[in-house]
Amino acid sequence: MTNPFRTARAEVLAVWLLATVPAPLLFFEWTHRWEEDPTVAPALWWPVLASPVLAAVLAAGQPRRRGPTGVALAVAVSTLVTAVLLGTSLAFFRWVAPLTGDARWERALLGGLALAVVGALLGYAAGGRLAHRARPVSRRGYLVGCLAVVFGALLAQSAVRFGAEGSTVGQPPTEYGGTGPYAVPDGRVTVPAAGTYAIFRVGYARAGADCRLTGAGATVRADDPVSVPPGDYGGDAATFSWVASVRLPAAGSWAMSCRSTEPDASYVLGDEPRIRGAVGRLIHWPVGVIWLFGALPGLLIGADTARRRRADRRPGGTGFVDGPARPDEVAGGGAVGAPGSVVAGS
């Protein structure tokens, strides 16, 4: 059996990011009621438990070296790379999307590293049983890269949305009125003070509605859209999603109107949710930028495939060597009988 881990570096990175960043948030969303908020401690189990698997895969792809020094070097390299990626995933849940609850960050990091050492030892031992030979680079990497681009872009947006919902602190936003069938009275809001307020869509109303408020001798338009609307801000009667912000120059009563392609769409005005961490700013970024960040692992897979295929097409290279090859394969850079190889009796 050949060793597939020698060249799957970009694929390993993509799988790691998928399994340790959006996967915990999506799993919680699918397995809990909408009014329950995710906590940070269960989310940290995902990267910690994935650390030995990552270290094993990395160690299985390390070059074979004789003696204890070779084993120690392979384990050290695999553990170091695992530590960097583990720290990246932990940093996401500490500074980017700091979920509610308490967590023992040092214990999570040290526990993940200890498991990584064990995984690296097992992976290096298993990798020694796999054959390493020259083989051509297929176009399958392009397909894998395209799939990773699509899923990565979509999951990045989901990670930002669910991360923002889980990082919201404080009481539910106070409603000051709105427009549509849900609002009573329709089209009137009363705010207690001048300041910035949030516009929420009710249910599945369109996010990009053109909302305006008229009062105090002025007409104000909601010009700060939320590109990735976090939800779960309502109550039992309806679910709210934060879609925009508007700054009102004065307190008092305002007339509110929202133009939407849906005649029964409802929108309400309320306090801005308080979202901790960098995700509170990420929800205002253009969706295309968030998609690009999510697509980066897939783009790396495609670029790595193209690089290895170019190296494969160079003179004397009919196969990409992923490990020690037989002498008859190395002789001319190809398989037995290939042009330039040494064959007995030639």
Short mmCIF file of C-alpha atoms in Angstrom, two decimals:
data_model
loop_
_atom_site.label_atom_id
_atom_site.label_comp_id
_atom_site.label_asym_id
_atom_site.label_seq_id
_atom_site.Cartn_x
_atom_site.Cartn_y
_atom_site.Cartn_z
CA MET A 1 0.00 0.00 0.00
CA THR A 2 1.36 3.41 -0.93
CA ASN A 3 1.68 6.26 1.55
CA PRO A 4 -0.84 9.01 0.68
CA PHE A 5 0.31 11.31 3.47
CA ARG A 6 3.57 12.38 1.82
CA THR A 7 1.93 14.88 -0.51
CA ALA A 8 -1.42 15.66 1.17
CA ARG A 9 -0.19 18.74 3.03
CA ALA A 10 -2.79 21.21 1.74
CA GLU A 11 -5.57 18.64 2.11
CA VAL A 12 -4.59 18.05 5.74
CA LEU A 13 -4.74 21.79 6.43
CA ALA A 14 -8.21 22.07 4.88
CA VAL A 15 -9.58 19.12 6.87
CA TRP A 16 -8.10 20.48 10.10
CA LEU A 17 -9.66 23.91 9.70
CA LEU A 18 -13.01 22.36 8.82
CA ALA A 19 -13.00 19.99 11.79
CA THR A 20 -11.88 22.50 14.43
CA VAL A 21 -13.51 25.85 13.53
CA PRO A 22 -16.94 25.57 11.85
CA ALA A 23 -17.65 21.94 12.80
CA PRO A 24 -18.12 22.58 16.57
CA LEU A 25 -20.48 25.49 15.86
CA LEU A 26 -22.48 23.59 13.24
CA PHE A 27 -22.73 20.50 15.45
CA PHE A 28 -24.12 22.56 18.32
CA GLU A 29 -26.57 24.32 16.02
CA TRP A 30 -27.88 21.00 14.67
CA THR A 31 -28.14 19.25 18.05
CA HIS A 32 -29.60 21.96 20.31
CA ARG A 33 -32.67 24.16 20.45
CA TRP A 34 -32.38 27.60 18.90
CA GLU A 35 -32.63 29.45 22.22
CA GLU A 36 -29.60 27.60 23.65
CA ASP A 37 -26.23 29.30 23.31
CA PRO A 38 -23.00 27.36 22.66
CA THR A 39 -20.33 27.40 25.36
CA VAL A 40 -16.61 27.46 24.82
CA ALA A 41 -15.57 24.32 26.74
CA PRO A 42 -17.26 21.75 24.43
CA ALA A 43 -15.95 23.61 21.37
CA LEU A 44 -12.36 23.21 22.58
CA TRP A 45 -12.68 19.44 22.72
CA TRP A 46 -12.77 19.34 18.92
CA PRO A 47 -9.23 20.69 18.26
CA VAL A 48 -7.82 18.92 21.33
CA LEU A 49 -9.12 15.50 20.26
CA ALA A 50 -8.16 16.14 16.64
CA SER A 51 -4.53 16.88 17.59
CA PRO A 52 -3.33 13.24 17.80
CA VAL A 53 -4.96 12.46 14.46
CA LEU A 54 -3.22 15.40 12.80
CA ALA A 55 0.13 14.53 14.37
CA ALA A 56 -0.22 10.90 13.27
CA VAL A 57 -0.95 11.90 9.68
CA LEU A 58 1.99 14.31 9.62
CA ALA A 59 4.37 11.78 11.16
CA ALA A 60 3.28 9.06 8.74
CA GLY A 61 4.40 11.30 5.88
CA GLN A 62 7.82 12.10 7.37
CA PRO A 63 10.92 10.73 5.56
CA ARG A 64 12.28 7.52 7.07
CA ARG A 65 15.49 7.99 9.05
CA ARG A 66 17.38 5.32 10.91
CA GLY A 67 17.90 5.29 14.65
CA PRO A 68 16.28 7.09 17.57
CA THR A 69 17.37 10.45 16.18
CA GLY A 70 15.21 9.97 13.10
CA VAL A 71 12.19 9.04 15.20
CA ALA A 72 12.71 12.00 17.53
CA LEU A 73 13.08 14.41 14.62
CA ALA A 74 9.90 13.17 12.92
CA VAL A 75 7.92 13.35 16.16
CA ALA A 76 9.27 16.83 16.93
CA VAL A 77 8.39 18.22 13.50
CA SER A 78 4.91 16.69 13.54
CA THR A 79 4.23 17.93 17.08
CA LEU A 80 5.47 21.43 16.26
CA VAL A 81 3.18 21.75 13.23
CA THR A 82 0.29 20.36 15.27
CA ALA A 83 1.01 22.89 18.03
CA VAL A 84 0.82 25.78 15.56
CA LEU A 85 -2.51 24.62 14.10
CA LEU A 86 -3.90 23.77 17.54
CA GLY A 87 -2.98 27.24 18.77
CA THR A 88 -4.68 28.76 15.72
CA SER A 89 -7.94 26.94 16.42
CA LEU A 90 -7.85 27.80 20.12
CA ALA A 91 -7.16 31.44 19.25
CA PHE A 92 -10.32 31.51 17.13
CA PHE A 93 -12.48 30.62 20.12
CA ARG A 94 -10.62 32.96 22.46
CA TRP A 95 -10.28 36.16 20.44
CA VAL A 96 -12.28 35.86 17.21
CA ALA A 97 -15.47 34.20 18.49
CA PRO A 98 -15.21 34.07 22.30
CA LEU A 99 -18.18 31.90 23.23
CA THR A 100 -19.78 32.15 26.64
CA GLY A 101 -18.60 30.05 29.56
CA ASP A 102 -15.25 29.30 31.15
CA ALA A 103 -12.41 27.23 29.75
CA ARG A 104 -8.99 26.08 30.94
CA TRP A 105 -6.96 27.29 28.00
CA GLU A 106 -3.55 26.15 29.27
CA ARG A 107 -4.88 22.68 30.05
CA ALA A 108 -6.45 22.44 26.60
CA LEU A 109 -3.18 23.40 24.90
CA LEU A 110 -0.98 21.11 26.99
CA GLY A 111 -3.44 18.24 26.72
CA GLY A 112 -3.57 18.62 22.96
CA LEU A 113 0.23 18.63 22.73
CA ALA A 114 0.52 15.51 24.89
CA LEU A 115 -1.96 13.71 22.68
CA ALA A 116 -0.07 14.97 19.62
CA VAL A 117 3.16 13.33 20.80
CA VAL A 118 1.38 10.00 21.23
CA GLY A 119 -0.28 10.36 17.84
CA ALA A 120 3.03 11.23 16.17
CA LEU A 121 4.71 8.10 17.56
CA LEU A 122 1.88 5.89 16.35
CA GLY A 123 1.73 7.62 12.98
CA TYR A 124 5.46 7.30 12.38
CA ALA A 125 5.33 3.60 13.19
CA ALA A 126 2.36 3.07 10.87
CA GLY A 127 3.93 5.13 8.09
CA GLY A 128 6.96 2.85 8.06
CA ARG A 129 4.74 -0.03 6.95
CA LEU A 130 3.49 1.85 3.89
CA ALA A 131 5.33 1.59 0.58
CA HIS A 132 6.86 4.74 -0.93
CA ARG A 133 7.31 4.80 -4.65
CA ALA A 134 7.27 7.20 -7.56
CA ARG A 135 3.83 7.84 -8.98
CA PRO A 136 2.36 10.40 -11.37
CA VAL A 137 0.37 13.32 -10.00
CA SER A 138 -3.27 13.01 -11.03
CA ARG A 139 -5.79 15.76 -11.67
CA ARG A 140 -7.83 14.60 -8.71
CA GLY A 141 -6.28 17.36 -6.65
CA TYR A 142 -8.08 19.96 -8.76
CA LEU A 143 -11.45 18.34 -8.00
CA VAL A 144 -10.65 18.16 -4.31
CA GLY A 145 -9.55 21.80 -4.40
CA CYS A 146 -12.76 22.92 -6.11
CA LEU A 147 -14.90 21.11 -3.54
CA ALA A 148 -12.83 22.61 -0.73
CA VAL A 149 -13.29 26.10 -2.21
CA VAL A 150 -17.09 25.76 -2.32
CA PHE A 151 -17.53 24.16 1.09
CA GLY A 152 -14.89 26.37 2.67
CA ALA A 153 -16.59 29.56 1.48
CA LEU A 154 -20.00 28.46 2.74
CA LEU A 155 -18.69 27.16 6.05
CA ALA A 156 -16.68 30.33 6.66
CA GLN A 157 -19.87 32.37 6.44
CA SER A 158 -21.63 29.92 8.78
CA ALA A 159 -18.73 30.08 11.23
CA VAL A 160 -18.94 33.88 11.34
CA ARG A 161 -22.71 33.83 11.80
CA PHE A 162 -22.86 31.16 14.49
CA GLY A 163 -19.76 32.56 16.15
CA ALA A 164 -21.42 35.97 16.41
CA GLU A 165 -24.57 34.43 17.86
CA GLY A 166 -22.58 32.48 20.45
CA SER A 167 -20.45 35.52 21.35
CA THR A 168 -23.43 37.78 22.08
CA VAL A 169 -23.65 38.83 25.72
CA GLY A 170 -26.15 40.80 27.76
CA GLN A 171 -29.91 40.88 27.76
CA PRO A 172 -32.04 40.39 24.62
CA PRO A 173 -32.41 43.62 22.63
CA THR A 174 -35.27 45.91 23.63
CA GLU A 175 -37.84 46.51 20.88
CA TYR A 176 -38.87 50.10 20.14
CA GLY A 177 -41.38 49.39 17.37
CA GLY A 178 -41.16 48.53 13.71
CA THR A 179 -42.97 48.07 10.43
CA GLY A 180 -44.90 45.18 8.91
CA PRO A 181 -47.55 42.77 10.20
CA TYR A 182 -45.50 41.89 13.30
CA ALA A 183 -45.14 45.50 14.50
CA VAL A 184 -47.88 47.15 16.60
CA PRO A 185 -48.49 49.94 15.78
CA ASP A 186 -47.25 49.51 12.23
CA GLY A 187 -44.60 51.99 11.10
CA ARG A 188 -43.98 53.81 14.40
CA VAL A 189 -40.95 53.59 16.67
CA THR A 190 -40.14 55.49 19.86
CA VAL A 191 -36.52 55.65 21.00
CA PRO A 192 -35.42 56.85 24.47
CA ALA A 193 -32.28 58.68 23.34
CA ALA A 194 -30.18 59.63 20.36
CA GLY A 195 -27.73 56.98 19.26
CA THR A 196 -27.15 53.94 17.08
CA TYR A 197 -29.86 51.29 16.91
CA ALA A 198 -30.17 47.93 15.20
CA ILE A 199 -32.73 46.94 12.59
CA PHE A 200 -33.86 43.34 12.87
CA ARG A 201 -35.71 41.31 10.30
CA VAL A 202 -38.49 39.13 11.65
CA GLY A 203 -38.34 35.49 10.60
CA TYR A 204 -37.15 34.98 7.03
CA ALA A 205 -37.74 38.50 5.74
CA ARG A 206 -35.29 39.81 3.15
CA ALA A 207 -32.02 41.05 4.67
CA GLY A 208 -31.31 43.84 2.15
CA ALA A 209 -34.45 45.92 2.61
CA ASP A 210 -34.17 49.71 2.23
CA CYS A 211 -35.19 51.01 5.67
CA ARG A 212 -35.70 54.69 6.46
CA LEU A 213 -36.81 56.57 9.57
CA THR A 214 -38.44 59.99 9.45
CA GLY A 215 -38.80 62.31 12.43
CA ALA A 216 -37.36 65.33 14.24
CA GLY A 217 -37.26 67.16 10.91
CA ALA A 218 -34.95 64.62 9.27
CA THR A 219 -35.00 61.38 7.29
CA VAL A 220 -32.35 58.84 8.23
CA ARG A 221 -31.45 55.80 6.15
CA ALA A 222 -29.98 52.58 7.52
CA ASP A 223 -26.58 52.71 5.82
CA ASP A 224 -24.59 50.24 7.93
CA PRO A 225 -25.67 46.81 6.68
CA VAL A 226 -24.74 43.59 8.45
CA SER A 227 -23.40 41.36 5.67
CA VAL A 228 -23.64 38.14 7.73
CA PRO A 229 -26.80 38.60 9.83
CA PRO A 230 -26.61 36.82 13.20
CA GLY A 231 -29.97 35.56 14.43
CA ASP A 232 -31.63 34.05 17.50
CA TYR A 233 -32.31 37.46 19.02
CA GLY A 234 -36.08 37.16 19.31
CA GLY A 235 -38.33 35.30 21.67
CA ASP A 236 -41.00 32.64 21.48
CA ALA A 237 -43.18 34.81 19.22
CA ALA A 238 -40.59 35.42 16.48
CA THR A 239 -36.91 35.09 15.65
CA PHE A 240 -34.94 38.25 14.92
CA SER A 241 -31.82 38.63 12.76
CA TRP A 242 -29.67 41.75 12.89
CA VAL A 243 -29.50 43.10 9.33
CA ALA A 244 -28.47 46.77 9.63
CA SER A 245 -27.76 49.68 11.95
CA VAL A 246 -29.00 53.26 11.88
CA ARG A 247 -28.00 56.34 13.85
CA LEU A 248 -30.86 58.54 15.06
CA PRO A 249 -29.96 62.14 15.95
CA ALA A 250 -32.73 62.65 18.50
CA ALA A 251 -35.01 60.83 20.89
CA GLY A 252 -38.76 60.60 20.39
CA SER A 253 -41.16 59.15 17.88
CA TRP A 254 -40.06 58.23 14.35
CA ALA A 255 -41.90 56.85 11.34
CA MET A 256 -40.24 53.70 10.03
CA SER A 257 -40.60 52.21 6.54
CA CYS A 258 -38.75 49.36 4.81
CA ARG A 259 -38.96 48.64 1.10
CA SER A 260 -38.86 44.93 0.43
CA THR A 261 -39.90 42.57 -2.35
CA GLU A 262 -41.93 40.64 0.23
CA PRO A 263 -45.24 42.34 1.05
CA ASP A 264 -45.58 40.64 4.46
CA ALA A 265 -42.02 41.28 5.63
CA SER A 266 -41.62 42.75 9.11
CA TYR A 267 -38.72 44.71 10.59
CA VAL A 268 -38.23 46.06 14.11
CA LEU A 269 -35.91 48.61 15.70
CA GLY A 270 -34.01 47.70 18.85
CA ASP A 271 -30.78 48.00 20.77
CA GLU A 272 -27.63 46.82 19.03
CA PRO A 273 -26.52 43.37 20.21
CA ARG A 274 -23.27 43.34 22.15
CA ILE A 275 -20.95 40.86 20.42
CA ARG A 276 -17.54 40.15 21.88
CA GLY A 277 -14.40 39.44 19.89
CA ALA A 278 -13.36 40.18 16.33
CA VAL A 279 -16.45 38.42 14.97
CA GLY A 280 -18.43 41.52 15.96
CA ARG A 281 -16.59 43.36 13.18
CA LEU A 282 -16.44 40.45 10.76
CA ILE A 283 -20.23 40.43 10.36
CA HIS A 284 -19.92 43.87 8.71
CA TRP A 285 -17.30 42.74 6.20
CA PRO A 286 -18.34 42.09 2.59
CA VAL A 287 -19.51 38.52 2.16
CA GLY A 288 -17.08 38.06 -0.73
CA VAL A 289 -14.11 38.70 1.56
CA ILE A 290 -15.36 36.11 4.05
CA TRP A 291 -15.89 33.63 1.22
CA LEU A 292 -12.32 34.27 0.05
CA PHE A 293 -10.90 33.46 3.48
CA GLY A 294 -12.90 30.24 3.55
CA ALA A 295 -11.78 29.33 0.04
CA LEU A 296 -8.05 29.73 0.78
CA PRO A 297 -7.43 26.07 1.78
CA GLY A 298 -9.07 24.88 -1.44
CA LEU A 299 -7.03 27.33 -3.48
CA LEU A 300 -3.88 26.03 -1.79
CA ILE A 301 -4.85 22.48 -2.75
CA GLY A 302 -5.24 23.52 -6.38
CA ALA A 303 -1.97 25.48 -6.38
CA ASP A 304 -0.08 22.59 -4.78
CA THR A 305 -1.50 20.16 -7.35
CA ALA A 306 -0.42 22.45 -10.19
CA ARG A 307 3.07 22.80 -8.71
CA ARG A 308 3.55 19.05 -8.39
CA ARG A 309 2.22 18.42 -11.89
CA ARG A 310 4.70 20.96 -13.32
CA ALA A 311 7.51 19.22 -11.47
CA ASP A 312 6.26 15.90 -12.82
CA ARG A 313 6.47 17.15 -16.42
CA ARG A 314 10.07 18.32 -16.16
CA PRO A 315 12.69 16.33 -18.13
CA GLY A 316 13.62 13.19 -16.26
CA GLY A 317 10.57 13.34 -13.99
CA THR A 318 7.75 11.04 -15.05
CA GLY A 319 6.50 10.55 -11.55
CA PHE A 320 6.34 12.50 -8.31
CA VAL A 321 8.54 10.70 -5.81
CA ASP A 322 6.82 10.63 -2.43
CA GLY A 323 9.45 8.57 -0.70
CA PRO A 324 12.34 6.13 -1.15
CA ALA A 325 12.01 4.43 -4.54
CA ARG A 326 13.55 1.29 -5.92
CA PRO A 327 16.88 1.70 -7.75
CA ASP A 328 15.31 0.71 -11.06
CA GLU A 329 12.78 3.56 -10.67
CA VAL A 330 15.38 6.15 -9.73
CA ALA A 331 17.84 5.28 -12.51
CA GLY A 332 16.22 7.39 -15.20
CA GLY A 333 13.69 9.28 -13.09
CA GLY A 334 10.91 6.93 -14.18
CA ALA A 335 9.67 3.38 -14.08
CA VAL A 336 11.42 0.34 -15.50
CA GLY A 337 11.75 0.59 -19.25
CA ALA A 338 11.03 4.34 -19.37
CA PRO A 339 13.29 6.47 -21.59
CA GLY A 340 16.54 7.14 -19.82
CA SER A 341 16.27 4.26 -17.38
CA VAL A 342 18.86 1.55 -17.08
CA VAL A 343 17.56 -1.87 -18.05
CA ALA A 344 19.59 -5.04 -17.90
CA GLY A 345 20.86 -6.03 -21.33
CA SER A 346 20.33 -2.58 -22.91
#
